[in-house]
Coordinates of C-alpha atoms in Angstrom, one line a residue:
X315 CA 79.6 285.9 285.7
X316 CA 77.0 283.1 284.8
X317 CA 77.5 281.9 281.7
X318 CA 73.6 280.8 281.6
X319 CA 72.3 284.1 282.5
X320 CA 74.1 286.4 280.3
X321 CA 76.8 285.0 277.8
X322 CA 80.5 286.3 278.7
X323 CA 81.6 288.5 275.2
X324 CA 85.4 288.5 275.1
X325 CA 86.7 291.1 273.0
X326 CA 89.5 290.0 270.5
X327 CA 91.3 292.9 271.7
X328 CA 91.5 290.9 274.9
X329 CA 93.6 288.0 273.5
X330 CA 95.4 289.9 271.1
X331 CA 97.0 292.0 273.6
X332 CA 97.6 289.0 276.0
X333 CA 99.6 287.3 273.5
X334 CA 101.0 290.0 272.1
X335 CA 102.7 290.7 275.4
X336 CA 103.0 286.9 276.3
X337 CA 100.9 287.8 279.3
X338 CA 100.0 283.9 280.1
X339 CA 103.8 282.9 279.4
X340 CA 104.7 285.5 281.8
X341 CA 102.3 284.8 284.4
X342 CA 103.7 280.9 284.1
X343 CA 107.4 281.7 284.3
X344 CA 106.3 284.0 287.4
X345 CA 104.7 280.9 289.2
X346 CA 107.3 278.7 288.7
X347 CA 109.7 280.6 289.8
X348 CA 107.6 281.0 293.1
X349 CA 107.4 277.9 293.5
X350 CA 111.0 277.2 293.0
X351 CA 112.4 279.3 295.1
X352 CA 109.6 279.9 297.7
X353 CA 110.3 283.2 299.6
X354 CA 108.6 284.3 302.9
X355 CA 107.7 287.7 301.1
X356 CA 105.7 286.1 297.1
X357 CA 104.3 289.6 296.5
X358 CA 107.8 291.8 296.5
X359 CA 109.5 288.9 295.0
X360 CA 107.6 288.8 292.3
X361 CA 107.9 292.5 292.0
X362 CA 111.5 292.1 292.5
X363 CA 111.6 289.5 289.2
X364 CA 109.6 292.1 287.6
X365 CA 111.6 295.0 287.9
X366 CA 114.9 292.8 287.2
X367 CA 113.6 292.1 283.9
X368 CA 114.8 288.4 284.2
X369 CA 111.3 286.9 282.9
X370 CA 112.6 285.4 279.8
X371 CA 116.5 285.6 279.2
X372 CA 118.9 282.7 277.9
X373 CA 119.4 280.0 280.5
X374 CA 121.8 277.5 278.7
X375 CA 123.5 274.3 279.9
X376 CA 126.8 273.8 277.6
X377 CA 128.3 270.5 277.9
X378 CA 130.7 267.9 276.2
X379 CA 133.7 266.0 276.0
X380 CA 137.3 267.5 276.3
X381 CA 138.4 269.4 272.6
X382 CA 134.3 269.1 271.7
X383 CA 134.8 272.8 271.4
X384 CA 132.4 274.0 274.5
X385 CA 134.6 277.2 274.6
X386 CA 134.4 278.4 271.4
X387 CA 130.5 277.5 271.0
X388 CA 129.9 279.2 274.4
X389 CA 131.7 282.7 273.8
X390 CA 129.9 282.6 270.1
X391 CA 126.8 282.2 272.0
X392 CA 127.2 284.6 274.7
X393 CA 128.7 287.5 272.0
X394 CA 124.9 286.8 270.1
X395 CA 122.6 287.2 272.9
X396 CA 124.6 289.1 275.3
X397 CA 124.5 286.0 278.0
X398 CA 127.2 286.0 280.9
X399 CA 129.5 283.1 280.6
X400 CA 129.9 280.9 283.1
X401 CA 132.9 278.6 283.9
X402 CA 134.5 276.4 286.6
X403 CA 137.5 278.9 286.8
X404 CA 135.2 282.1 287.0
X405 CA 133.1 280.9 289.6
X406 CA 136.6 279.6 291.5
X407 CA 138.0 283.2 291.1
X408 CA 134.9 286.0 291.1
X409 CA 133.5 284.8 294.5
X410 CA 135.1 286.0 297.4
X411 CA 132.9 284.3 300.1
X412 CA 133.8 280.8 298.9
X413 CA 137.0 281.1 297.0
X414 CA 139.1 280.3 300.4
X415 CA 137.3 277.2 301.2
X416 CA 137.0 276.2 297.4
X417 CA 140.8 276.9 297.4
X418 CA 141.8 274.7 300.3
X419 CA 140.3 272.0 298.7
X420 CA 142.1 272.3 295.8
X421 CA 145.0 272.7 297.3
X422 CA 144.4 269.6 299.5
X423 CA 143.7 267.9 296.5
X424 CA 140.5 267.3 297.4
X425 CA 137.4 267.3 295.6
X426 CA 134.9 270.3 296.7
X427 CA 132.0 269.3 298.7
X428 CA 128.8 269.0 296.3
X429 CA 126.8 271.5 299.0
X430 CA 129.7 274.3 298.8
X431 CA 129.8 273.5 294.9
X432 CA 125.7 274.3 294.1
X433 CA 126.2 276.9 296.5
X434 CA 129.0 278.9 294.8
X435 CA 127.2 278.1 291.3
X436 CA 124.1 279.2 293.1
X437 CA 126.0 282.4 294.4
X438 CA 127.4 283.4 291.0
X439 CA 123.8 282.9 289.2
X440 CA 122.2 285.3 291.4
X441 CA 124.0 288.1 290.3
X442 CA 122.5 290.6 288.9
X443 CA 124.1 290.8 285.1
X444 CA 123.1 286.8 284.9
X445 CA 119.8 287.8 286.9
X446 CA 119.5 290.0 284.0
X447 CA 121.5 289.0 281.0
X448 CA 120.5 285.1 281.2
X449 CA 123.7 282.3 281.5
X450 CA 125.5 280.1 280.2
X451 CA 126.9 277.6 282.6
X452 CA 130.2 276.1 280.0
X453 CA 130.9 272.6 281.5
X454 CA 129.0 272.8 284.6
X455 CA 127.5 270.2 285.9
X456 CA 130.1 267.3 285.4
X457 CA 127.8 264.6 287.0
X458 CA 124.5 263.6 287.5
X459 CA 125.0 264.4 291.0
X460 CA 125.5 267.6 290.3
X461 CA 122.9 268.0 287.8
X462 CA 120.2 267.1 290.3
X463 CA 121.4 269.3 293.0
X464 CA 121.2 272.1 290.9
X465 CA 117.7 271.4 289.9
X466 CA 117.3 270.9 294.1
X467 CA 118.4 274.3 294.1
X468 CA 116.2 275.6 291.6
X469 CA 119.0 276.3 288.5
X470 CA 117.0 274.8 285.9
X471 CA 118.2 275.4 282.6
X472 CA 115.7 276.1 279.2
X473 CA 118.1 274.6 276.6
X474 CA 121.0 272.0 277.4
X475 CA 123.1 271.8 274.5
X476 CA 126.0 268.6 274.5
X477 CA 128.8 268.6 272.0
X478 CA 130.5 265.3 271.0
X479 CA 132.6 264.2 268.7
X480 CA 134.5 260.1 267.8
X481 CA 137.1 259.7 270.1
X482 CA 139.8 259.9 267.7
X483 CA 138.6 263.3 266.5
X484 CA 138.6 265.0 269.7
X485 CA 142.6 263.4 270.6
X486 CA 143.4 264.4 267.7
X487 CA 142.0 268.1 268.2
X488 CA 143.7 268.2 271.7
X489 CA 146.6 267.5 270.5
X490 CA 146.8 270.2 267.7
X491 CA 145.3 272.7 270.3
X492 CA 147.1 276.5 270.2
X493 CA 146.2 278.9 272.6
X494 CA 146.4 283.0 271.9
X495 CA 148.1 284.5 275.1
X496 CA 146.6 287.7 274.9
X497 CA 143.1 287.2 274.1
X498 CA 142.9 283.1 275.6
X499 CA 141.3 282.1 272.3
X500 CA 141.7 278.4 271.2
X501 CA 142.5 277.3 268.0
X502 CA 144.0 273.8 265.8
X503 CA 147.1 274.0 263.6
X504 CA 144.8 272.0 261.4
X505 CA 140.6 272.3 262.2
X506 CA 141.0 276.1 263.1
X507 CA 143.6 278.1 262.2
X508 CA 143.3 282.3 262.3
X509 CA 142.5 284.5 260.2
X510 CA 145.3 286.8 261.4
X511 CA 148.8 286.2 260.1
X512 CA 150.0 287.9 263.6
X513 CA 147.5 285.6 265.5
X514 CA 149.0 282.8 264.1
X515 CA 152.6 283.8 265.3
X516 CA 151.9 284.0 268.7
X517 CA 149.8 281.1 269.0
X518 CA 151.1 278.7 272.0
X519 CA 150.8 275.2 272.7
X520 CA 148.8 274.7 276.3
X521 CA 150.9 274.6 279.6
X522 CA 149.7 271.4 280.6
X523 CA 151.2 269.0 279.3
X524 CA 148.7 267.0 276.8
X525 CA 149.5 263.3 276.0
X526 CA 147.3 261.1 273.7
X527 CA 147.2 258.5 276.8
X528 CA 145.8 261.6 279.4
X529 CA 142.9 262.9 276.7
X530 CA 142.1 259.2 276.4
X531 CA 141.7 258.7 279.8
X532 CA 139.9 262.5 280.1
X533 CA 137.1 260.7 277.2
X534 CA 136.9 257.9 279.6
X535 CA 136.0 259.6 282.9
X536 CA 133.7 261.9 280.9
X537 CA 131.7 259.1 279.0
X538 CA 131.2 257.3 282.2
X539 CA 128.9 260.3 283.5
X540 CA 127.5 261.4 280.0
X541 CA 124.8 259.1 280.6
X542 CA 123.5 260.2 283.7
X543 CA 123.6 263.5 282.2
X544 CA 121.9 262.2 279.4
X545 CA 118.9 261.0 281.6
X546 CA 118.7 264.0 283.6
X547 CA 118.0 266.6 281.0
X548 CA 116.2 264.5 278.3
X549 CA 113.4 267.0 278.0
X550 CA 115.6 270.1 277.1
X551 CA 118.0 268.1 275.5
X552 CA 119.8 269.1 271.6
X553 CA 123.4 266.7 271.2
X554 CA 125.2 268.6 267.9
X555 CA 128.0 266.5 266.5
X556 CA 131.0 268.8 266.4
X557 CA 132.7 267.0 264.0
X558 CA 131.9 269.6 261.5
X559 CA 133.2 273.5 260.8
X560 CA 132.8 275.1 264.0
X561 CA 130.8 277.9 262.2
X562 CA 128.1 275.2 261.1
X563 CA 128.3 274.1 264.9
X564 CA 127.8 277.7 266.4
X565 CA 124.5 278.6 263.9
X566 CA 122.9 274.9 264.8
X567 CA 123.4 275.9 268.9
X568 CA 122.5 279.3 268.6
X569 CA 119.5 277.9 266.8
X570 CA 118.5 275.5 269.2
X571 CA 118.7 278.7 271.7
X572 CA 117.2 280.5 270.3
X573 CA 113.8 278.0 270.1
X574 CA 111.0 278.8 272.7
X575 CA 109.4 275.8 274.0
X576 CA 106.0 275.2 273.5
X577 CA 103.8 276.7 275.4
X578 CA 100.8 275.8 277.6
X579 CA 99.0 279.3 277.1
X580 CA 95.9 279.5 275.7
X581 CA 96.2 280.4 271.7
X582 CA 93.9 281.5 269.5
X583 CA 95.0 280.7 266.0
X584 CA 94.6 284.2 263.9
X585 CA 95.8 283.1 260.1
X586 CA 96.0 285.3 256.9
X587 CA 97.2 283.6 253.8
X588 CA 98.4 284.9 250.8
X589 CA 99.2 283.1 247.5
X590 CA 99.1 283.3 243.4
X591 CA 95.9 282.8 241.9
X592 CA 96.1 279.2 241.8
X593 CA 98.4 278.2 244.7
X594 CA 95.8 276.4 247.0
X595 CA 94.8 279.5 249.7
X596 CA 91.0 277.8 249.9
X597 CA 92.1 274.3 249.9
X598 CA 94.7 275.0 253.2
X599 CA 92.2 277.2 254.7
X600 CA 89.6 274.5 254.6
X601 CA 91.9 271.7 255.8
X602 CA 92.8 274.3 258.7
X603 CA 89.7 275.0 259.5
X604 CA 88.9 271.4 259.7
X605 CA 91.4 269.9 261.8
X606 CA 91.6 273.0 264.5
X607 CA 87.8 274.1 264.6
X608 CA 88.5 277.5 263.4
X609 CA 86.6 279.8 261.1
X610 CA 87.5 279.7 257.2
X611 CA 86.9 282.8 256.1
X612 CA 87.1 283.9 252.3
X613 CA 86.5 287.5 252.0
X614 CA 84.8 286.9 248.8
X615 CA 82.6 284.2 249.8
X616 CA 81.4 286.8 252.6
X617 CA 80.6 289.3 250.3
X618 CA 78.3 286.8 248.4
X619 CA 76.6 285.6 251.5
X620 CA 75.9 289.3 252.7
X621 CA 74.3 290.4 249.8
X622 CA 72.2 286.9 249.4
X623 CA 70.6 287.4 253.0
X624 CA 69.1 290.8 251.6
X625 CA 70.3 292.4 255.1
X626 CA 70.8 296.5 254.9
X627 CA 74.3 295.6 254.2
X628 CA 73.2 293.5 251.4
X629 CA 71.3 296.2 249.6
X630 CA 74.1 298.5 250.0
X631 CA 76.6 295.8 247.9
X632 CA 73.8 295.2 245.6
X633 CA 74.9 297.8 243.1
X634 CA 77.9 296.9 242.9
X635 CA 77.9 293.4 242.2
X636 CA 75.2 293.8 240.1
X637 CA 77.1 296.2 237.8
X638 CA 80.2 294.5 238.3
X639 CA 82.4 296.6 240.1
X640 CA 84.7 296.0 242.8
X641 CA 83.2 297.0 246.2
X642 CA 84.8 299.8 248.1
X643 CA 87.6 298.6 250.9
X644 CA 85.6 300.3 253.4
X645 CA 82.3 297.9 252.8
X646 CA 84.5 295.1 252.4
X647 CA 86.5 295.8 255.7
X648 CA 83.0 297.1 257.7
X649 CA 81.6 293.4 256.8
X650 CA 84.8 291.4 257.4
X651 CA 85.8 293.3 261.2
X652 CA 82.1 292.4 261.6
X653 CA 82.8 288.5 261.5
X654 CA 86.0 288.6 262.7
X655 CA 84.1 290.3 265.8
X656 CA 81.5 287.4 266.2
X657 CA 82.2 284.9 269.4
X658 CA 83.1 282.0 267.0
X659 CA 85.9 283.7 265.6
X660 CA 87.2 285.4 269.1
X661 CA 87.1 282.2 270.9
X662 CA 87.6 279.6 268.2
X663 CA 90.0 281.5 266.0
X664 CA 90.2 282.2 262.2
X665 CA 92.1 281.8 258.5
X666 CA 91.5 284.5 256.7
X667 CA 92.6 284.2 252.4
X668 CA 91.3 287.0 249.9
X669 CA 91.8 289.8 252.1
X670 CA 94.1 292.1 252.2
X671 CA 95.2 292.5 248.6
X672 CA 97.2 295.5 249.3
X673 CA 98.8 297.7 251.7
X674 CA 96.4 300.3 252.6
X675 CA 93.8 297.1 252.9
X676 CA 96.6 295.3 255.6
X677 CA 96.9 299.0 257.3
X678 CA 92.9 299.4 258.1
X679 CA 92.4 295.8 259.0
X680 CA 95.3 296.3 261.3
X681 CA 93.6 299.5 262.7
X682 CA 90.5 297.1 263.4
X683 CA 92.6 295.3 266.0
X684 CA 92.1 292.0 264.4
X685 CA 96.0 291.3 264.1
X686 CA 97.1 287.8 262.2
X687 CA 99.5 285.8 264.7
X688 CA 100.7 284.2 261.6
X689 CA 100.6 285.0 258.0
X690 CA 101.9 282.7 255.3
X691 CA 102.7 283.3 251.8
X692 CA 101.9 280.8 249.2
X693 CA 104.6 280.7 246.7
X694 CA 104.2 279.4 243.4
X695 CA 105.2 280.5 239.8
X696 CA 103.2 282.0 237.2
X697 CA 103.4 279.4 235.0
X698 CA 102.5 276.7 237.5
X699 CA 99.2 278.4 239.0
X700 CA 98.6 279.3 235.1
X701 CA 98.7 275.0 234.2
X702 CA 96.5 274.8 237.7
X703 CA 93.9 277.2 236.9
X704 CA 93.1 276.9 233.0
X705 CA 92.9 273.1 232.7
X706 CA 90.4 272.8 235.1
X707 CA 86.8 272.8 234.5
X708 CA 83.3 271.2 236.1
X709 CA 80.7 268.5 235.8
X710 CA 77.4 270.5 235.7
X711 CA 75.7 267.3 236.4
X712 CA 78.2 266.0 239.5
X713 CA 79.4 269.3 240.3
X714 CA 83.0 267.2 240.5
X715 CA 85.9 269.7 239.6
X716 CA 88.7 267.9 237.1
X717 CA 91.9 268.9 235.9
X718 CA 93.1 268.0 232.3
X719 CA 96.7 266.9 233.8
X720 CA 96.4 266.4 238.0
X721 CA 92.6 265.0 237.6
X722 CA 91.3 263.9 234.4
X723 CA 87.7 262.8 233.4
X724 CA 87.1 259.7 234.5
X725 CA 85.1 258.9 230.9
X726 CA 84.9 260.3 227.2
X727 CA 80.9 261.0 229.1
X728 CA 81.7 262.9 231.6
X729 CA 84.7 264.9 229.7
X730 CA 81.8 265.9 227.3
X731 CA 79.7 267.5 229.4
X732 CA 82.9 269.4 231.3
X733 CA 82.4 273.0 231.9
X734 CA 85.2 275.6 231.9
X735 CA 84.7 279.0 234.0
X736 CA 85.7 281.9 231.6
X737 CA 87.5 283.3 234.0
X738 CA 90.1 280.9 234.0
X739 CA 91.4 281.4 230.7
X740 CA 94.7 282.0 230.0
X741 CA 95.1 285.4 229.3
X742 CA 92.8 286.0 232.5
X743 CA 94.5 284.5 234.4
X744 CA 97.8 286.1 233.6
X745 CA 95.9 289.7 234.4
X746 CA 95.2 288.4 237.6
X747 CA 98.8 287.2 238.4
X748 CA 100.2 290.2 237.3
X749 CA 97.7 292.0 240.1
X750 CA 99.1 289.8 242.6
X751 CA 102.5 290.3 242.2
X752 CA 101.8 294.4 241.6
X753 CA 100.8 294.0 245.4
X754 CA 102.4 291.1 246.9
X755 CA 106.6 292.8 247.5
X756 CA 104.9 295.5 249.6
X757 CA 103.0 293.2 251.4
X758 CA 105.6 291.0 252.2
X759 CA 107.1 294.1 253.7
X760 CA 103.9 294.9 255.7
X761 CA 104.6 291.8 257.7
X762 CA 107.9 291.4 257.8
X763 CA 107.5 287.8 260.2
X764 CA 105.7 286.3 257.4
X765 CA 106.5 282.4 256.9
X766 CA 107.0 281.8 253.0
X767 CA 105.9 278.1 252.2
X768 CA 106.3 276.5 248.3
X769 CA 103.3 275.9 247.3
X770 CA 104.1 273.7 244.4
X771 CA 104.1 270.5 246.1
X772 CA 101.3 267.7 247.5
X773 CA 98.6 269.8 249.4
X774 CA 99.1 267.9 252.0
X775 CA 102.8 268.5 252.0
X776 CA 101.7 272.0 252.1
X777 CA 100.0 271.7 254.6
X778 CA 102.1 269.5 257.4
X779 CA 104.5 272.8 256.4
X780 CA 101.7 275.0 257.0
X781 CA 100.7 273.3 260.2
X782 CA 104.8 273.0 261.9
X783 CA 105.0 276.6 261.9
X784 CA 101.2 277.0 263.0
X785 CA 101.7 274.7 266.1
X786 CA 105.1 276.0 267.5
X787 CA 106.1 279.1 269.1
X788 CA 108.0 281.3 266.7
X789 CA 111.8 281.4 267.6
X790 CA 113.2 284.6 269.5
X791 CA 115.1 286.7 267.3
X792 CA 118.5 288.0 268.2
X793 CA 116.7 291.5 268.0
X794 CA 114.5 291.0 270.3
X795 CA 117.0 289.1 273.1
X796 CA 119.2 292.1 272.7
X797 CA 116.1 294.6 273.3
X798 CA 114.7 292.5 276.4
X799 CA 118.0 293.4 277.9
X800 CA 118.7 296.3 277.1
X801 CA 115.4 298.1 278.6

C-alpha cells in the first residue's frame, strides 16, 4: 500500500497479538535455524520445527574445572526445566551407530577423531526428547576446537554457563569427594554432606584413584584450554564462582537460564503505572515519554482536555465536572480506548498513570484490547508520599513548584507569595491514600507479572530501575518452560 495515497492504520490488536505470541521472535529463531542447517526441502522443515515444538527450549553449555560442581548444577538444572542431560559417558553409551568406533579408540588409547566426536554429539542432539526438551551439554566441548566445530555444525548454545573455583578449593573438594552407589550422586565429607543419615552410610570414595598431584595436573590441562573457551562463547557467556553453597550456585545458573536475550523484534512499549498519591507516577511517565518518544497519558489530564475542546464528548463530561462528581468508568474508558486507538500511540507506544484505579476498571480496559506489556507499581509509604504532597506549594507569579524540605524557596519573597493547593492537606491526603490502598492488593493480583519498584529514592534512581526492566525481555518462568513442553 502507498503510504502517500492512503495512510497504512495498524490496529493495536495487530502488535498486541504479535508479541503476545512472540510472533517476530519466532519467525527469527525459524530463519536461523534455516539458515543453519540448510535443508533441500525449507518449507516441510520448517513445518517439521513447528510441529516438534523445539522453537524456544533450554540450550545450555555447562562447563568448568574438575570438582567445580558441573554435575550437581547440571542435574539441578535439568530437574527445573525438564532439559535432557547431556554427558561424555551418555553419548559414549546411548549411540549405537558410533559407540564401536568411539570404543576402539578408547581402547587404543587414542583420542577420538574431532569429525566422529561433533558427529556423535550431533547424533545425540537430534533426538527427539532434546529436539523437544532443550539440552544441556555437561562438560562438552573441552576445547576450542571443539567449540567451533560444533558451532560448524550448527549446535549453538543460548546460555554457556562456566563454574570455577581457586585451585586449592577444587583439590581440596576432590579429595573429600563421596559418591552414592545407588543413585550416582556426589557429595564432600565437608562442603556437602546428606541430608540422609542412610545416605551418608553408604557413601563411597570414587574408584579412581584421586591424588592431590593428578587433580593438579587435571587444573592444568583444563586452564590451558579455558581460554579459548573463553573467547569462543563471549557473547553468551555467565562465569559463577562456585566457591559458595552449592544451593546459592544452582539459583544464580538457573537464573542466568532462565534470561531471554534481547531481542531484535519490533516492541511497542505499552506501560501502566501505579503508585501512592505522592510517589512520582507523572514525573516517570514524563521522563519515559521523553527519552522513548512515547505518549504520556494521564487519564485525568484527558478528561480535562476533552471537555476544554467543547467536542460532543466534552458536553457530555460537562455536568459532571461541573458539579463535581466523578465521571462514570464507561466515559472515562470510551475517551481513554479512544487515544489509545490513535496512530501515535499504536505505532509510537504509551505510559498510561491514573487509570485503572480498580479491578473492574483493569477488566474493561483489558476487554478494549489495549493490554500493558509492563505495569509497575510505585511503592512508597503513607507517611512518605504524605511529607511529599503537603509541603509542597506554588509560585503564582513563576508557576515554580517548591517543597518545604526537598526544594525550599529560594527567598523570604518568593516563600511569601507561595500558594498551597487545598487538596494537599493532610487529612486529604490521607483519604486519598487510604483509596489507594482499598484498591491497590486486588490489583496487584489483576496483574500478577507486575514489577514492584521503591519509589522512595532519587527520581532518577527510579527511573534507571524503571527503565532495566522496560528495555529487557522479561525472564521465562519455570511455569512456562514446563508448559512449552508439555503441549
Amino acid at each position: 500500500m502507498d503510504a502517500t495515497v492512503k495512510p497504512l492504520r495498524i490496529p493495536p490488536e495487530m502488535a498486541i497479538y504479535a508479541e503476545k505470541h512472540e510472533v517476530f521472535d519466532l519467525l527469527q529463531s525459524l530463519v536461523r535455524n534455516l539458515v543453519v542447517d540448510k535443508p533441500e526441502d525449507p518449507i516441510q522443515y520448517l513445518i517439521g520445527m513447528l510441529k516438534k515444538g523445539s522453537v524456544e527450549v533450554p540450550r545450555v553449555i555447562l562447563l568448568g574445572p574438575p570438582a567445580a560442581g558441573k554435575r550437581t548444577v547440571t542435574r539441578a538444572v535439568c530437574e527445573r526445566t525438564q532439559a535432557i542431560r547431556v554427558t561424555v559417558n551418555h553419548i559414549l553409551k546411548e549411540d549405537p551407530d558410533f559407540s564401536g568406533q568411539a570404543q576402539q579408540c578408547q581402547d587404543r588409547g587414542e583420542k577420538i577423531p574431532s569429525d566422529l566426536w561433533i558427529r556423535m554429539v550431533r547424533s545425540r542432539l537430534s533426538r527427539i526428547d532434546c529436539v523437544r526438551r532443550g539440552w544441556v551439554l555437561e562438560g562438552i566441548p573441552r576445547t576450542r576446537e571443539e567449540a567451533l566445530s560444533l558451532q560448524e555444525a550448527g549446535i549453538a548454545p543460548d546460555h554457556v554457563v562456566i563454574l570455577d573455583a581457586p585451585d586449592d578449593v577444587l583439590i581440596e573438594r576432590s579429595l573429600g569427594k563421596r559418591i552414592d552407589p545407588e543413585t550416582g550422586d556426589v557429595y564432600h565429607v565437608a562442603f556437602m554432606r546428606p541430608e540422609s543419615v542412610e545416605v551418608l552410610k553408604r557413601l563411597e570414595p570414587p574408584k579412581e584413584l584421586v591424588t592431590e598431584e593428578l587433580v593438579a595436573k587435571q587444573l592444568h590441562q583444563y586452564r590451558r584450554e579455558a581460554h579459548g573457551l573463553l573467547r569462543t562463547y563471549g557473547p553468551h557467556l555467565c562465569c559463577i564462582n562456585t566457591d559458595q553453597p552449592h544451593l546459592d550456585v544452582c539459583a544464580q545458573v538457573l537464573s542466568y537460564v532462565l534470561m531471554r536475550h534481547r531481542s531484535s523484534a519490533p516492541h511497542t512499549p505499552r506501560i501502566l503505572l501505579f503508585g501512592p498519591p505522592g510517589s512520582g507516577k507523572s514525573l516517570q511517565a514524563g521522563l519515559l515519554a521523553h527519552k522513548y518518544n512515547i505518549m504520556d497519558i494521564c487519564s485525568g489530564k484527558l478528561i480535562k482536555a476533552v471537555y476544554a475542546d467543547e467536542s460532543s464528548m466534552g458536553e457530555l463530561l460537562k455536568p459532571y465536572l461541573e458539579s463535581g462528581e466523578e465521571v462514570p468508568d464507561s466515559i472515562v474508558l470510551q475517551i481513554l480506548v479512544a487515544r489509545l486507538s490513535r496512530l501515535d500511540c499504536t505505532t509510537r507506544g504509551w505510559v498510561v498513570h491514573g487509570f485503572p484505579r480498580d479491578v473492574e476498571q483493569a477488566e474493561k480496559l483489558q476487554e478494549s484490547n489495549h493490554t500493558p506489556s509492563r505495569v509497575f507499581f510505585l511503592d512508597m509509604t503513607d507517611d512518605v508520599a504524605a511529607e511529599r504532597l503537603s509541603l509542597r506549594a506554588v509560585d503564582p507569579v513563576t508557576g515554580e513548584r517548591y517543597h518545604s524540605l526537598y526544594r525550599p524557596a529560594p527567598s523570604a519573597e518568593v516563600k511569601a507569595r507561595l500558594v498551597f493547593d487545598p487538596r494537599d492537606s493532610e487529612s486529604r491526603v490521607r483519604a486519598r491514600l487510604r483509596e489507594y490502598w482499598e484498591q491497590v492488593s486486588m490489583l496487584q493480583a489483576f496483574y500478577p507479572d507486575a514489577i514492584h519498584i521503591n519509589a522512595d529514592q532519587d527520581p532518577h534512581t527510579v527511573f534507571q530501575s524503571i527503565e532495566s526492566r522496560l528495555v529487557g525481555r522479561l525472564p521465562k518462568t519455570l511455569t512456562d518452560a514446563k508448559e512449552s513442553q508439555s503441549e
